[in-house]
XYZ file of C-alpha atoms in Angstrom:
670
model
C -14.146 -8.906 -20.464
C -12.291 -7.633 -16.870
C -14.428 -5.160 -15.287
C -11.619 -3.645 -13.306
C -8.179 -1.717 -13.640
C -5.129 -1.959 -11.892
C -2.617 -4.781 -11.498
C -5.527 -7.743 -11.252
C -6.913 -6.582 -15.065
C -3.280 -7.270 -15.814
C -3.984 -10.764 -14.357
C -6.643 -11.738 -15.430
C -5.588 -10.891 -18.581
C -2.611 -12.627 -18.810
C -4.733 -15.709 -17.564
C -7.335 -15.104 -19.643
C -4.843 -14.620 -23.388
C -3.159 -18.138 -21.549
C -6.111 -20.247 -22.551
C -6.541 -18.700 -25.363
C -9.537 -16.363 -24.710
C -9.880 -13.210 -25.826
C -10.057 -10.152 -23.361
C -12.327 -6.979 -23.564
C -10.932 -4.317 -20.681
C -12.993 -1.443 -19.142
C -11.071 2.383 -18.017
C -10.864 5.466 -17.711
C -9.214 8.829 -18.758
C -6.846 8.684 -16.453
C -5.912 4.491 -17.103
C -6.040 5.214 -21.140
C -1.574 4.455 -20.323
C -2.337 1.509 -17.738
C -0.547 -1.659 -18.937
C -3.695 -3.532 -18.457
C -5.497 -1.313 -21.956
C -2.674 -2.405 -23.656
C -2.636 -6.460 -23.303
C -6.531 -6.355 -23.228
C -8.128 -7.676 -27.646
C -9.607 -5.209 -26.607
C -10.369 -1.673 -24.861
C -13.362 -0.035 -24.153
C -13.319 4.412 -22.606
C -15.758 4.568 -19.628
C -18.136 7.787 -20.489
C -18.225 9.615 -16.544
C -15.034 10.724 -14.386
C -15.780 9.767 -10.666
C -16.177 5.882 -10.078
C -19.753 5.924 -8.856
C -20.504 6.925 -12.947
C -17.220 4.836 -14.241
C -16.090 2.126 -13.066
C -18.853 1.936 -10.141
C -21.682 1.995 -13.670
C -23.111 -1.361 -13.312
C -26.033 -0.401 -16.140
C -23.101 1.548 -19.061
C -20.339 -1.667 -17.830
C -22.727 -4.634 -18.591
C -24.781 -2.357 -21.416
C -20.804 -2.066 -22.726
C -20.344 -6.175 -22.616
C -23.418 -6.436 -23.920
C -23.117 -4.259 -26.900
C -19.258 -6.363 -27.516
C -21.036 -9.436 -26.909
C -19.644 -10.810 -23.563
C -19.437 -13.794 -22.494
C -18.359 -14.025 -19.525
C -17.592 -11.518 -17.102
C -14.517 -10.993 -13.787
C -14.713 -7.749 -11.019
C -11.266 -9.193 -9.778
C -10.591 -7.456 -6.654
C -12.734 -4.119 -4.551
C -15.260 -1.945 -7.152
C -18.576 -4.391 -7.829
C -16.369 -8.540 -6.561
C -18.297 -8.566 -3.782
C -21.815 -7.106 -5.104
C -25.210 -9.355 -4.923
C -26.729 -6.989 -7.160
C -24.334 -6.253 -9.764
C -24.149 -10.525 -10.463
C -27.705 -10.842 -10.570
C -27.222 -8.501 -12.765
C -24.951 -9.819 -15.531
C -26.738 -13.143 -14.413
C -30.528 -11.322 -15.973
C -28.096 -9.860 -18.712
C -27.295 -13.772 -20.520
C -23.790 -13.320 -19.282
C -21.816 -15.355 -16.743
C -19.922 -13.860 -13.866
C -16.981 -15.225 -12.774
C -17.202 -15.828 -9.328
C -20.142 -17.469 -7.415
C -24.272 -16.922 -6.739
C -25.800 -13.830 -5.847
C -27.326 -15.482 -2.679
C -23.218 -17.172 -2.205
C -22.374 -12.768 -1.462
C -25.001 -12.089 0.226
C -24.606 -14.635 3.629
C -20.811 -14.721 3.395
C -20.441 -11.428 2.044
C -22.302 -9.457 4.613
C -20.443 -10.331 8.122
C -22.897 -10.275 10.283
C -25.197 -13.039 8.646
C -21.151 -14.538 8.112
C -20.505 -15.169 12.010
C -23.900 -16.221 12.824
C -23.278 -19.435 10.330
C -20.268 -20.794 11.547
C -22.050 -20.234 15.422
C -24.312 -22.521 13.980
C -21.416 -24.708 12.121
C -19.685 -25.169 16.461
C -17.039 -23.417 14.658
C -15.190 -20.362 17.714
C -16.239 -16.925 16.829
C -15.077 -13.812 18.612
C -17.526 -12.052 21.005
C -19.869 -9.065 18.720
C -23.358 -7.732 18.592
C -24.363 -5.971 14.999
C -26.293 -2.519 15.819
C -28.012 0.675 15.071
C -25.139 3.703 16.370
C -27.368 4.225 18.834
C -27.194 0.213 20.250
C -24.591 -0.273 19.959
C -23.254 2.699 21.723
C -25.418 1.204 24.441
C -23.894 -2.510 23.893
C -20.158 -1.607 23.776
C -19.671 -1.858 27.641
C -21.535 -5.603 28.838
C -18.455 -6.416 25.817
C -15.450 -4.437 26.652
C -12.805 -2.887 25.287
C -11.031 -3.045 23.399
C -13.259 -3.721 21.418
C -13.086 -3.258 16.765
C -16.214 -1.686 15.002
C -16.781 -3.233 11.708
C -18.373 -2.204 8.731
C -20.861 -5.415 7.928
C -20.783 -5.197 4.746
C -17.310 -3.818 4.595
C -13.628 -5.333 3.043
C -10.179 -4.374 2.460
C -10.380 -2.284 6.100
C -13.330 -0.647 5.204
C -15.196 1.294 7.877
C -13.409 -0.690 10.697
C -11.887 0.695 13.594
C -10.137 -0.157 17.013
C -11.787 1.590 19.907
C -9.603 1.340 22.917
C -11.873 2.840 25.220
C -14.996 3.927 26.109
C -14.460 7.432 24.695
C -13.875 7.084 21.946
C -16.875 5.275 20.987
C -18.849 7.419 19.654
C -16.969 8.910 17.452
C -15.379 5.742 16.558
C -18.761 4.098 15.248
C -19.888 7.888 13.954
C -16.681 7.441 11.411
C -16.988 3.834 10.683
C -20.884 4.342 9.944
C -19.572 7.622 7.399
C -16.924 5.233 5.599
C -19.485 2.254 5.762
C -21.903 4.293 3.535
C -18.878 5.839 1.643
C -17.571 2.741 0.427
C -20.643 -0.126 0.194
C -23.636 2.350 0.587
C -24.888 0.585 3.554
C -23.711 1.802 6.984
C -25.053 -1.635 9.566
C -21.911 -1.769 11.491
C -20.699 -4.433 14.208
C -18.673 -4.475 17.450
C -15.790 -7.761 18.182
C -13.867 -8.037 20.680
C -10.814 -7.249 19.672
C -7.385 -9.534 20.136
C -4.081 -6.589 19.385
C -1.658 -9.441 18.962
C -3.115 -12.100 17.477
C -1.596 -13.281 13.584
C -4.141 -13.091 10.806
C -4.553 -16.216 8.424
C -6.756 -16.858 5.850
C -7.487 -19.956 3.965
C -8.097 -20.242 0.471
C -11.361 -22.806 -1.030
C -11.899 -23.284 -4.387
C -15.545 -25.216 -5.663
C -17.708 -25.718 -8.408
C -20.864 -26.164 -9.501
C -20.715 -29.978 -8.838
C -20.656 -29.891 -5.148
C -15.987 -30.891 -5.212
C -14.907 -28.042 -2.588
C -10.707 -27.970 -2.050
C -8.738 -26.077 0.285
C -5.473 -24.424 -1.297
C -3.871 -24.108 3.062
C -3.074 -20.943 4.606
C -1.687 -17.312 4.189
C -0.074 -15.104 6.602
C -1.230 -12.117 6.564
C -0.932 -10.487 9.919
C 1.953 -7.544 8.748
C -0.758 -4.768 8.621
C -0.757 -1.098 8.024
C -4.188 0.136 8.548
C -6.156 -3.322 7.783
C -4.571 -3.057 4.854
C -1.710 -5.788 3.994
C 1.929 -5.088 3.388
C 2.971 -8.367 3.193
C 1.701 -11.475 2.664
C 3.432 -15.157 3.099
C 1.980 -18.612 1.874
C 2.671 -21.071 4.109
C 2.190 -19.633 7.925
C 5.391 -20.087 9.326
C 3.520 -20.079 12.692
C 0.543 -22.403 11.271
C 1.879 -25.982 12.719
C 0.265 -29.612 10.681
C -1.632 -29.618 13.563
C -3.377 -26.464 13.613
C -3.304 -26.665 9.725
C -5.853 -29.453 9.830
C -7.605 -27.266 12.428
C -8.397 -23.990 10.464
C -8.330 -25.561 6.924
C -11.113 -28.063 8.131
C -13.169 -25.108 9.640
C -12.701 -22.812 6.736
C -14.326 -26.190 4.285
C -17.021 -26.688 6.637
C -18.034 -23.544 6.107
C -18.110 -23.717 2.495
C -19.330 -27.134 2.927
C -22.531 -25.632 4.707
C -22.703 -22.688 2.256
C -22.064 -24.821 -1.331
C -20.086 -22.791 -2.643
C -18.633 -22.796 -5.934
C -15.886 -20.264 -6.677
C -12.856 -18.464 -5.315
C -12.971 -17.580 -1.700
C -11.511 -17.438 0.915
C -11.983 -18.317 4.872
C -10.131 -15.323 7.420
C -9.413 -15.442 11.399
C -7.648 -15.012 13.987
C -4.804 -16.542 15.951
C -3.271 -16.353 19.086
C -0.004 -17.030 20.246
C -1.379 -20.354 21.224
C -2.976 -21.227 18.502
C -6.365 -20.136 19.770
C -8.300 -19.953 16.333
C -11.550 -17.745 15.093
C -13.433 -17.100 12.322
C -13.133 -13.046 10.375
C -15.561 -13.555 8.051
C -15.298 -14.513 4.516
C -14.176 -12.670 0.810
C -16.181 -14.163 -1.182
C -13.516 -13.561 -4.887
C -10.215 -13.326 -5.836
C -7.458 -11.571 -3.106
C -4.694 -9.236 -3.768
C -2.987 -12.419 -2.198
C -2.993 -15.013 -4.173
C 0.184 -15.233 -5.746
C 1.376 -16.353 -3.162
C -0.629 -19.481 -2.689
C -0.162 -20.148 -6.798
C 3.639 -20.545 -5.820
C 3.508 -22.564 -3.114
C 0.625 -25.127 -5.057
C 2.114 -24.480 -8.702
C -2.210 -24.425 -9.497
C -3.512 -20.896 -11.609
C -6.214 -19.501 -9.361
C -7.356 -17.261 -12.460
C -7.655 -20.078 -14.527
C -9.204 -21.885 -12.147
C -12.175 -19.324 -11.167
C -12.880 -18.587 -15.270
C -13.044 -23.123 -15.873
C -15.321 -23.261 -13.205
C -17.331 -20.027 -14.483
C -17.507 -22.507 -17.409
C -19.501 -25.196 -16.157
C -16.092 -27.240 -15.656
C -15.955 -29.807 -13.110
C -13.444 -28.509 -10.839
C -10.072 -31.194 -12.010
C -7.825 -30.412 -8.487
C -7.761 -33.490 -5.748
C -7.115 -32.787 -2.395
C -4.924 -35.576 -1.282
C -2.884 -34.054 -5.171
C -3.289 -30.477 -3.552
C 0.227 -30.066 -2.128
C 2.686 -28.010 -0.626
C 6.120 -26.749 -2.167
C 9.037 -23.885 -0.834
C 8.028 -21.141 0.722
C 5.922 -17.675 -1.051
C 6.417 -14.082 0.080
C 4.520 -11.059 -1.814
C 5.489 -7.631 -1.036
C 3.102 -4.587 -2.167
C 4.284 -1.774 -3.625
C 1.808 1.320 -3.147
C 2.038 5.558 -4.763
C 2.588 6.039 -1.012
C 5.298 8.660 1.334
C 6.284 6.312 4.154
C 8.548 9.696 5.768
C 5.378 12.228 5.983
C 2.529 9.442 7.375
C 2.470 7.716 4.152
C 0.269 10.324 2.328
C -0.788 9.565 -0.956
C 1.467 9.637 -3.449
C 0.099 10.611 -7.074
C 1.652 11.786 -11.087
C 2.839 10.149 -14.008
C 5.266 7.187 -13.953
C 8.027 8.562 -15.941
C 10.467 5.072 -15.257
C 10.220 1.337 -14.942
C 11.962 -1.275 -14.068
C 11.423 -4.531 -12.700
C 14.518 -7.038 -12.357
C 13.420 -11.030 -13.101
C 15.483 -12.816 -11.327
C 15.387 -16.474 -10.513
C 11.746 -17.618 -8.294
C 10.419 -13.978 -8.353
C 6.973 -12.819 -9.924
C 5.708 -9.828 -10.818
C 2.360 -7.854 -11.226
C 1.972 -4.359 -11.826
C -0.392 -2.632 -14.477
C 3.195 0.359 -14.827
C 4.816 1.913 -17.640
C 6.377 5.444 -18.168
C 3.568 7.786 -18.893
C 0.939 6.017 -16.974
C -1.520 8.350 -14.285
C -1.926 7.424 -10.532
C -4.884 8.461 -10.295
C -6.438 9.978 -6.130
C -8.918 8.584 -7.266
C -8.379 4.760 -7.225
C -6.514 2.311 -4.213
C -2.891 3.165 -3.734
C -1.039 -0.537 -5.142
C 1.277 -0.130 -7.561
C 2.292 -3.716 -7.785
C 3.103 -7.575 -6.329
C 6.443 -8.658 -6.392
C 6.103 -12.281 -5.299
C 9.617 -13.945 -4.377
C 9.195 -18.462 -3.942
C 12.051 -19.788 -3.053
C 12.691 -23.762 -1.192
C 12.504 -21.714 2.743
C 11.215 -18.912 4.180
C 14.847 -17.693 4.652
C 15.915 -18.311 1.183
C 12.541 -15.719 0.214
C 12.903 -13.213 2.197
C 17.420 -12.299 0.619
C 15.529 -12.921 -3.011
C 12.380 -10.369 -2.179
C 14.265 -8.103 -0.564
C 17.409 -8.231 -3.561
C 15.138 -7.652 -5.997
C 13.104 -5.294 -4.129
C 16.649 -3.481 -4.655
C 16.871 -2.798 -7.634
C 13.645 -2.032 -8.688
C 12.774 1.356 -10.025
C 9.413 3.316 -9.773
C 10.624 6.917 -11.149
C 7.991 9.571 -10.712
C 5.863 9.121 -7.722
C 6.711 7.995 -4.173
C 6.768 4.627 -2.944
C 6.409 2.826 0.185
C 9.316 0.326 -1.808
C 11.916 2.121 0.945
C 10.240 1.178 3.934
C 8.739 -2.554 2.329
C 12.725 -3.137 2.324
C 13.832 -1.742 5.643
C 10.818 -3.957 6.443
C 11.857 -7.070 5.651
C 15.403 -6.501 6.923
C 14.167 -5.925 10.295
C 15.558 -8.625 12.726
C 11.866 -8.941 14.073
C 10.304 -9.846 11.515
C 13.061 -12.657 9.903
C 12.878 -13.909 12.820
C 9.240 -14.266 12.213
C 8.111 -12.650 16.046
C 5.229 -10.838 14.058
C 1.432 -10.204 14.580
C -1.246 -8.142 13.613
C 0.049 -5.271 15.989
C 3.825 -5.760 14.324
C 3.471 -2.321 12.359
C 3.104 -0.450 15.132
C 5.941 -0.408 16.706
C 8.160 -0.664 13.920
C 10.044 3.021 13.502
C 12.132 2.537 10.042
C 15.069 4.839 10.098
C 15.267 8.066 8.955
C 17.645 8.486 7.553
C 19.921 5.725 6.943
C 23.232 5.934 5.716
C 23.438 7.378 1.887
C 26.843 6.451 1.870
C 26.905 5.234 -1.137
C 24.640 7.660 -2.710
C 27.775 9.792 -2.666
C 30.112 7.374 -3.670
C 28.124 6.596 -6.960
C 27.203 10.633 -7.328
C 31.704 10.713 -7.006
C 32.057 7.461 -9.830
C 29.324 9.132 -11.825
C 31.042 11.997 -12.698
C 34.564 11.542 -11.490
C 34.743 8.096 -13.854
C 32.927 8.544 -16.844
C 34.279 8.052 -19.873
C 33.838 11.076 -21.130
C 35.156 11.901 -25.161
C 34.473 15.471 -24.796
C 34.991 16.414 -21.086
C 32.929 19.755 -19.933
C 35.191 20.601 -16.829
C 39.070 19.933 -15.487
C 37.188 17.635 -13.137
C 36.538 14.872 -15.496
C 39.462 15.252 -17.253
C 41.667 14.765 -14.571
C 39.577 11.580 -14.178
C 41.505 9.079 -11.456
C 44.958 10.873 -10.943
C 43.480 13.159 -8.445
C 42.231 13.305 -4.385
C 40.256 15.276 -3.145
C 41.246 16.074 0.731
C 37.220 18.122 1.293
C 35.000 18.881 -0.341
C 31.715 19.521 -0.244
C 28.715 18.228 -1.332
C 24.146 19.115 -1.103
C 21.984 15.617 0.307
C 18.207 16.575 -0.473
C 20.020 19.980 0.400
C 21.495 19.920 3.670
C 24.719 20.286 2.995
C 27.765 17.785 4.131
C 32.049 18.132 4.133
C 33.597 14.852 2.375
C 37.194 13.401 1.487
C 37.669 10.959 -1.444
C 41.054 9.352 -1.803
C 41.956 7.499 -5.092
C 43.379 3.990 -3.963
C 43.949 0.686 -6.027
C 40.634 -0.703 -7.831
C 38.006 2.640 -6.193
C 37.704 4.942 -3.230
C 38.040 5.477 -0.017
C 34.846 7.881 0.712
C 34.839 9.933 4.616
C 31.513 11.149 4.247
C 29.614 11.895 7.863
C 33.053 10.925 9.891
C 32.954 6.918 8.728
C 35.751 6.265 6.629
C 34.774 3.421 4.139
C 36.283 1.518 0.206
C 33.441 1.647 -2.931
C 34.670 0.001 -6.072
C 32.931 0.500 -9.682
C 32.164 -2.963 -11.019
C 28.950 -1.191 -13.690
C 28.294 2.402 -14.998
C 26.309 3.494 -17.273
C 24.032 6.926 -18.237
C 21.234 4.908 -16.440
C 22.827 2.244 -14.403
C 25.364 2.606 -11.633
C 26.744 -1.069 -9.587
C 29.723 -0.458 -7.150
C 30.550 -2.544 -3.925
C 31.883 -2.000 0.065
C 33.058 -5.720 0.830
C 30.362 -8.790 0.137
C 27.879 -5.620 -0.222
C 26.428 -5.001 -3.445
C 24.341 -2.023 -4.633
C 22.401 -1.265 -7.465
C 21.441 3.155 -7.741
C 19.652 4.647 -10.723
C 21.581 8.104 -12.270
C 19.898 11.268 -13.656
C 22.233 14.322 -14.179
C 20.329 17.150 -14.595
C 20.733 21.118 -14.743
C 22.131 22.245 -11.141
C 21.443 18.134 -10.099
C 22.214 14.709 -9.703
C 19.092 12.851 -8.496
C 20.442 8.898 -7.609
C 17.962 6.687 -6.641
C 18.355 3.867 -4.858
C 16.525 1.278 -1.775
C 12.990 2.798 -3.745
C 14.302 6.650 -3.133
C 15.266 9.426 -5.661
C 18.112 11.662 -3.600
C 19.538 14.752 -4.953
C 23.215 15.998 -4.730
C 25.292 18.617 -6.305
C 29.221 19.599 -4.967
C 31.832 21.693 -5.622
C 33.333 19.010 -7.499
C 30.646 19.510 -10.005
C 31.723 23.666 -11.079
C 27.892 23.800 -12.783
C 25.956 22.188 -9.868
C 27.960 24.869 -7.968
C 25.104 27.407 -6.392
C 25.787 30.765 -3.392
C 24.041 29.377 -0.380
C 22.352 32.277 0.327
C 22.194 32.565 4.731
C 19.079 33.597 4.968
C 18.240 34.184 9.131
C 14.687 32.159 9.178
C 12.120 34.141 11.441
C 9.181 31.911 11.922
C 6.383 33.494 10.404
C 2.429 33.543 10.850
C 0.825 30.188 8.562
C -2.346 31.836 7.335
C -3.767 29.498 4.762
C -4.035 26.259 4.992
C -3.428 24.599 1.619
C -3.610 20.741 1.214
C -0.907 19.135 -0.633
C -2.972 15.794 -1.294
C -5.897 15.154 -3.698
C -8.843 13.938 -2.513
C -12.452 14.497 -0.538
C -13.082 16.340 2.916
C -15.286 13.864 5.421
C -15.182 16.120 7.690
C -14.774 19.902 8.678
C -13.637 20.222 12.947
C -13.878 23.491 13.701
C -15.904 27.564 12.344
C -15.175 30.592 11.939
C -14.411 32.251 14.892
C -13.167 29.362 16.684
C -9.725 29.738 19.348
C -7.748 26.541 18.166
C -4.081 25.121 19.201
C -1.038 24.034 17.806
C -2.213 20.431 16.399
C -5.776 20.515 17.097
C -7.871 19.269 13.705
C -8.887 21.293 11.035
C -9.990 18.788 8.575
C -10.246 15.221 7.621
C -9.352 14.157 4.500
C -9.089 11.261 1.775
C -7.018 10.818 -0.483
C -6.376 6.475 -2.203
C -9.042 5.547 0.688
C -6.575 6.558 3.224
C -7.816 8.873 5.877
C -5.194 12.148 6.508
C -5.824 15.143 9.453
C -4.842 18.484 8.381
C -3.613 19.787 11.981
C -3.019 23.550 12.211
C 0.557 24.133 12.964
C 0.251 26.672 15.437
C -1.631 28.598 17.890
C -4.941 30.626 15.890
C -8.100 31.870 15.143
C -10.393 30.877 12.224
C -10.994 33.260 10.405
C -12.361 31.165 6.538
C -13.243 27.992 5.893
C -13.102 27.409 2.231
C -14.173 23.719 2.184
C -17.750 21.380 2.931
C -17.958 18.103 3.395
C -18.617 15.884 0.762
C -16.418 18.813 -1.511
C -13.240 17.008 -3.805
C -9.985 18.941 -3.514
C -7.024 19.540 -6.194
C -3.377 19.620 -5.089
C -2.420 23.199 -2.579
C -6.110 24.422 -3.479
C -6.818 26.623 -0.191
C -8.758 24.583 2.515
C -8.056 27.419 5.860
C -7.610 30.851 6.677
C -5.911 31.705 10.233
C -6.096 34.947 12.057
C -3.717 35.148 14.446
C -5.747 38.004 15.961
C -6.366 37.954 19.408
C -3.643 34.969 19.855
C -0.991 37.185 22.728
C -3.100 36.403 25.358
C -3.298 32.907 25.426
C 0.575 32.578 26.818
C -2.122 34.259 30.169
C -2.944 30.600 30.309
C -0.759 28.106 29.186
C -0.298 24.937 31.463
C -4.248 25.126 30.305
C -3.135 24.703 26.886
C -0.037 21.908 27.688
C -3.140 20.030 29.503
C -5.373 19.695 26.837
C -2.707 19.989 24.165
C -1.964 16.243 26.093
C -5.230 14.795 26.982
C -6.641 15.017 23.312
C -9.750 16.910 24.907
C -12.299 19.298 23.202
C -10.531 22.697 23.339
C -13.566 25.519 22.974
C -15.072 23.385 19.677
C -11.854 22.325 18.185
C -10.709 18.872 18.224
């Protein structure tokens, strides 16, 4: 049984099938059309709508396993993967748990216990303290700032917060405890010295039940946003042979002391001077495991299954070699243009190109529902080439041809990250994305050119309008085109092998190399652009570099609309509606509170990410329609505001400005 969902479930099912082992999938109603359900030999619907009643329902999962005569359960990552009690229950039911023992999960899965073990072995650790909320507030001053508060039982970036000053201390600890209880059922916390510009390097371990333990070298996982990894590499381009030997030796020392078997990862922080500190151990398969598989040629999931079956590890340390460089990019259902807000919906179309050196792990197919109840990870694309620059190039080119339609994704953001000069020079750290600003308005002239080619160059048997009849023979000195609702002027001249487009004041030559109703390829000089058109009634949507652009023009009469020039008047926004699905984590105001523009009204969670709902203007809180713990739907009414008495606020503008700048609490509103 694969006790998980998404891309990791598909990955495990594939490994089992290649080993000649039948697989059983479990799924919820939102996952009915997920690829893992179709690819498993059998699939069983979980009863229950919430996460706790489905993928986290230990009793139901074990009951299904027993009813279907399952020999072993693979937990994947997340959910119950590092839950010692679940591993115990599986073993008690007479089923093999594919992973370490419950005791090893408890020892290494608890961050504070793992740190104590590393200290005992004389492996460097960051100075830390554990305790209750009140105790940590007291000891924080002795530790100094900045600090990191962590959930002792945490993982995946949950229950973690950076504290820059004493002023942030109490609130950060409170929020970390709430998140730790929510995700792990354990609110224990620890404070740790924070190293802001370090690298996150991890070492992969693999051991059997007979004392054999090997490492599979290191991975670079420094590109992170909100403590979630975005891009991973193997090996690290920063780590030299001397540092690699030290890190791998430290990882093996910890693993041997724990008597570890199965797959596990030792994580380190490394500064620019190659000083390193042990952070934690993950007692499961990692999301980023494919980069290690690529550079070592070893299938880690098959190794997990082999070891769990009681077999002897057949790998020898001196036989494990590094070959080339691998880079993985995570594609998530996030709207990068709006603070990475989670995106939900139904997958309409998917294209993952198959190039040499590329591997794609995903669970997507048309009809698959992307639910707010689960993690936002949709797919991973991995490039494996001889060198890092080659891998970067191949991965970028493949992502440009990738199409995921039905939800917003971070594809455009990842592409700009991979093309960033500092990233390409390997000038990275865990703080890299804090200073990374993607383009707000990338060059859309290739999209406009594709639009013109699509409407003027297609061979149409029965032309619908004069422009389709004219085709190549006419130039347009001036035309109007609306790009995502914004009016622009352009001109086009037909040249020998294509067109010369003037758009946004820049003239560029484009030529068409491939066109169909579903895909287009155009070129400008030596640059190739792949785009996916979708012709609709009143506009044409073109998917390009991970985003959908809506276009219409006066060159296509059926798309022309009379633009009403309506003078915008600023209106008071009385109702605050949610623009995402999720859960209310906290309510920051009360009815009757006076709030300022930019004040936090509510804190919501969607796809395991927190979002603040901010007040759009100075107002009085009239009514709050939700409370902490409520599940909310898209467009649900959250707060009602009143502009009563707001005019009197102009009497103290300096105080308002000062309070907004400092972020201090004003009249009870954060």
